[in-house]
XYZ file of C-alpha atoms in Angstrom:
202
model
C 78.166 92.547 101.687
C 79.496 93.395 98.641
C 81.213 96.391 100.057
C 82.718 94.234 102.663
C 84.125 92.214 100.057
C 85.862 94.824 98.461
C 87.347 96.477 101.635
C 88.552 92.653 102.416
C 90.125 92.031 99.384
C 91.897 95.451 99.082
C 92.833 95.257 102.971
C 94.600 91.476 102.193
C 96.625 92.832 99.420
C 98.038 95.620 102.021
C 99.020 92.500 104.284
C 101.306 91.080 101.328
C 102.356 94.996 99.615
C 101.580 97.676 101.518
C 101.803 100.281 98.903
C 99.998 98.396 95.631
C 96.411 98.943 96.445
C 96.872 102.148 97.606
C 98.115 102.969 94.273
C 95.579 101.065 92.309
C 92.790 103.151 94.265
C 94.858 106.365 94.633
C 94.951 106.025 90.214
C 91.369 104.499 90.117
C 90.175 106.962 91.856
C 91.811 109.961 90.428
C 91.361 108.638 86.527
C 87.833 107.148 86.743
C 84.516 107.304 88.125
C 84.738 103.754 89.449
C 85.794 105.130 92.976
C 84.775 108.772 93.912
C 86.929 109.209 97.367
C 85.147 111.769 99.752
C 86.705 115.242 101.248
C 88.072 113.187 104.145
C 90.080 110.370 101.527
C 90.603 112.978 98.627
C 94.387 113.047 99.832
C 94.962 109.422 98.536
C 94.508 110.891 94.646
C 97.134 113.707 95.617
C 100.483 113.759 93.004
C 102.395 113.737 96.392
C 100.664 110.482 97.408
C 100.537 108.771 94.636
C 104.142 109.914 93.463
C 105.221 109.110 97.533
C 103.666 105.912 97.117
C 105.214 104.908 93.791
C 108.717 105.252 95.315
C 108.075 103.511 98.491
C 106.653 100.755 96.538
C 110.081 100.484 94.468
C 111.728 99.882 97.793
C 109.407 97.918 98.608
C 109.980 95.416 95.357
C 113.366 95.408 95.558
C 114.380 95.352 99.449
C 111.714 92.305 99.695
C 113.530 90.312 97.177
C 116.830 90.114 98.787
C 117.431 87.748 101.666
C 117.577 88.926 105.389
C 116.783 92.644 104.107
C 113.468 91.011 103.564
C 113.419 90.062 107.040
C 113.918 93.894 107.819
C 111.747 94.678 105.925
C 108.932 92.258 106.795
C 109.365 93.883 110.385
C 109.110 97.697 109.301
C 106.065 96.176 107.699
C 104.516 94.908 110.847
C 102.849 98.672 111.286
C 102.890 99.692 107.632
C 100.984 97.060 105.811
C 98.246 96.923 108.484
C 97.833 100.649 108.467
C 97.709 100.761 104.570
C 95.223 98.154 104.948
C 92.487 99.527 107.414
C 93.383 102.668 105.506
C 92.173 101.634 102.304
C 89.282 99.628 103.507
C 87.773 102.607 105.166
C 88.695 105.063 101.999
C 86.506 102.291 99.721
C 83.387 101.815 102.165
C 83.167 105.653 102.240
C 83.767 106.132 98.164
C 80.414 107.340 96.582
C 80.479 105.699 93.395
C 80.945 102.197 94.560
C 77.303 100.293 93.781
C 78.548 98.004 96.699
C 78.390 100.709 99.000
C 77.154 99.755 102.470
C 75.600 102.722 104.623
C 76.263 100.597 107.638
C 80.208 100.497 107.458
C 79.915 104.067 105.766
C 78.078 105.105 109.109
C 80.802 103.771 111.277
C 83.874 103.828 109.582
C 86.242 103.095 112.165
C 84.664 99.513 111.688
C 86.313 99.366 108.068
C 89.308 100.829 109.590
C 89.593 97.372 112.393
C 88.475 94.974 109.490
C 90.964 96.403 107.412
C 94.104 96.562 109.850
C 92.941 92.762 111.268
C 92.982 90.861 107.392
C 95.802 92.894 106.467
C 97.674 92.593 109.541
C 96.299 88.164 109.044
C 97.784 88.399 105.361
C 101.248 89.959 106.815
C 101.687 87.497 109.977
C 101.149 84.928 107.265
C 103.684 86.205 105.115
C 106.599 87.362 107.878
C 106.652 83.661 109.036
C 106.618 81.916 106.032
C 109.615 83.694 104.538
C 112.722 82.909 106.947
C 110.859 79.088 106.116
C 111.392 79.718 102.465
C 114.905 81.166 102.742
C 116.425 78.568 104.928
C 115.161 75.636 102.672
C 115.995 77.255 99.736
C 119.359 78.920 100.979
C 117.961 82.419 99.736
C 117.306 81.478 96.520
C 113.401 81.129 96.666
C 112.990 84.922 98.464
C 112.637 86.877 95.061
C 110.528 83.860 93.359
C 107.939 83.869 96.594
C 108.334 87.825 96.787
C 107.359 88.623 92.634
C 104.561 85.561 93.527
C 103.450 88.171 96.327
C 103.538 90.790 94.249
C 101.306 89.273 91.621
C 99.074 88.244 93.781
C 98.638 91.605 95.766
C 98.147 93.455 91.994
C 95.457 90.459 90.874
C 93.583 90.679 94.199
C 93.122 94.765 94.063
C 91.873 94.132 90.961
C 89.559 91.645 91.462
C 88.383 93.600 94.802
C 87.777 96.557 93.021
C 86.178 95.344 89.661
C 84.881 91.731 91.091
C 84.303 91.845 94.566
C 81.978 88.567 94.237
C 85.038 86.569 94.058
C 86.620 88.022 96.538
C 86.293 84.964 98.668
C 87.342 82.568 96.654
C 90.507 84.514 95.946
C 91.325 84.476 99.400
C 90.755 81.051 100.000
C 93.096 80.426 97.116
C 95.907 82.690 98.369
C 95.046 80.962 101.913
C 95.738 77.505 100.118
C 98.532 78.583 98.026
C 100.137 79.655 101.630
C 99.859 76.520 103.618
C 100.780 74.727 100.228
C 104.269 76.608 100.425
C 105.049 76.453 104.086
C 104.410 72.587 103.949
C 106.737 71.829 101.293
C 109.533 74.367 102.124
C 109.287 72.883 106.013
C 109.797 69.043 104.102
C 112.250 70.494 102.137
C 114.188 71.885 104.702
C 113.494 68.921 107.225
C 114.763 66.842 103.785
C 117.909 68.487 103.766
C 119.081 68.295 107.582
C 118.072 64.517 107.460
C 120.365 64.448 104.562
C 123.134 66.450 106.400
C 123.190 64.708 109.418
C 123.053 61.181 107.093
C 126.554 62.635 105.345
C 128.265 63.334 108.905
C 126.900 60.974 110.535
């Protein structure tokens, strides 16, 4: 269950930054005993993948926090965050050195690797349709505020998966409440603002 959890958690982050879990368990892994990657994952801990993943994540920051280029980049992301995410779930169910482990997912790993690309892939629907919301009712200006929120929120939940998978739940419920929260009030906002257009021309 436990194990689960942790796969989840890691796999949700992916949906909102692709490349920040894969770094926290590419530098986990390769600095600590928490998370002892097998043959098949050892790759992840690599100086070209974590180095390749620190620069992509740069772009990633940056291009996310400027209108429309974070449209085109939510798109590229349609494949990437998924795939980061049902990697790094499978990677964690088959690390040695998690207590959590669970022989059942380490037995059939391409179930981690569906689990993971599904909540990631979830997280990422979630946050592709939300955003154009958030730009128009906030003429741009919201996109880096929601995108550094994102961010956050994507470092926080590796962590927590990782170190407190218990809560793993409840931090996904939270994000889960945090995202209707914002799509309700930047929809009012917006729907404010035409009623107060049309109110002026009219």
């Amino acid at each position: 269950m436990l194990a689960a959890l942790t796969g989840a958690g890691l796999s949700a982050a992916a949906g909102l930054n692709a490349y920040i879990p894969f770094l926290i368990v590419a530098v986990v892994a390769r600095f600590t005993e928490i998370i002892n990657l097998p043959a098949q994952y050892a790759w992840i801990e690599s100086d070209w993948a974590i180095g390749g993943a620190a620069v992509l994540l740069v772009g990633e920051v940056v291009f996310d926090k400027i209108p429309v280029v974070d449209h085109i980049n939510d798109a590229i992301g349609t494949f990437i965050r998924p795939a980061s995410g049902g990697l790094i779930f499978a990677a964690t169910q088959a690390a040695d050195d998690l207590e959590q482990n669970a022989s059942f997912l380490q037995d059939n790993p391409w179930i981690g690797v569906v689990l993971g690309i599904i909540t990631a892939g979830i997280v990422h629907t979630g946050k592709a349709v939300t955003r154009p919301v958030v730009n128009a009712s906030t003429m741009g200006i919201g996109a880096p505020v929601v995108s550094t929120a994102e961010d956050t929120a994507s470092v926080g939940l590796s962590f927590v998966a990782i170190f407190f998978p218990i809560i793993v739940i409840f931090a996904l419920l939270l994000m889960l409440w945090g995202g209707v929260v914002l799509w309700r009030t930047t929809r009012r906002r917006r729907r404010e603002r035409e009623q107060a257009v049309t109110a002026y021309y009219g």
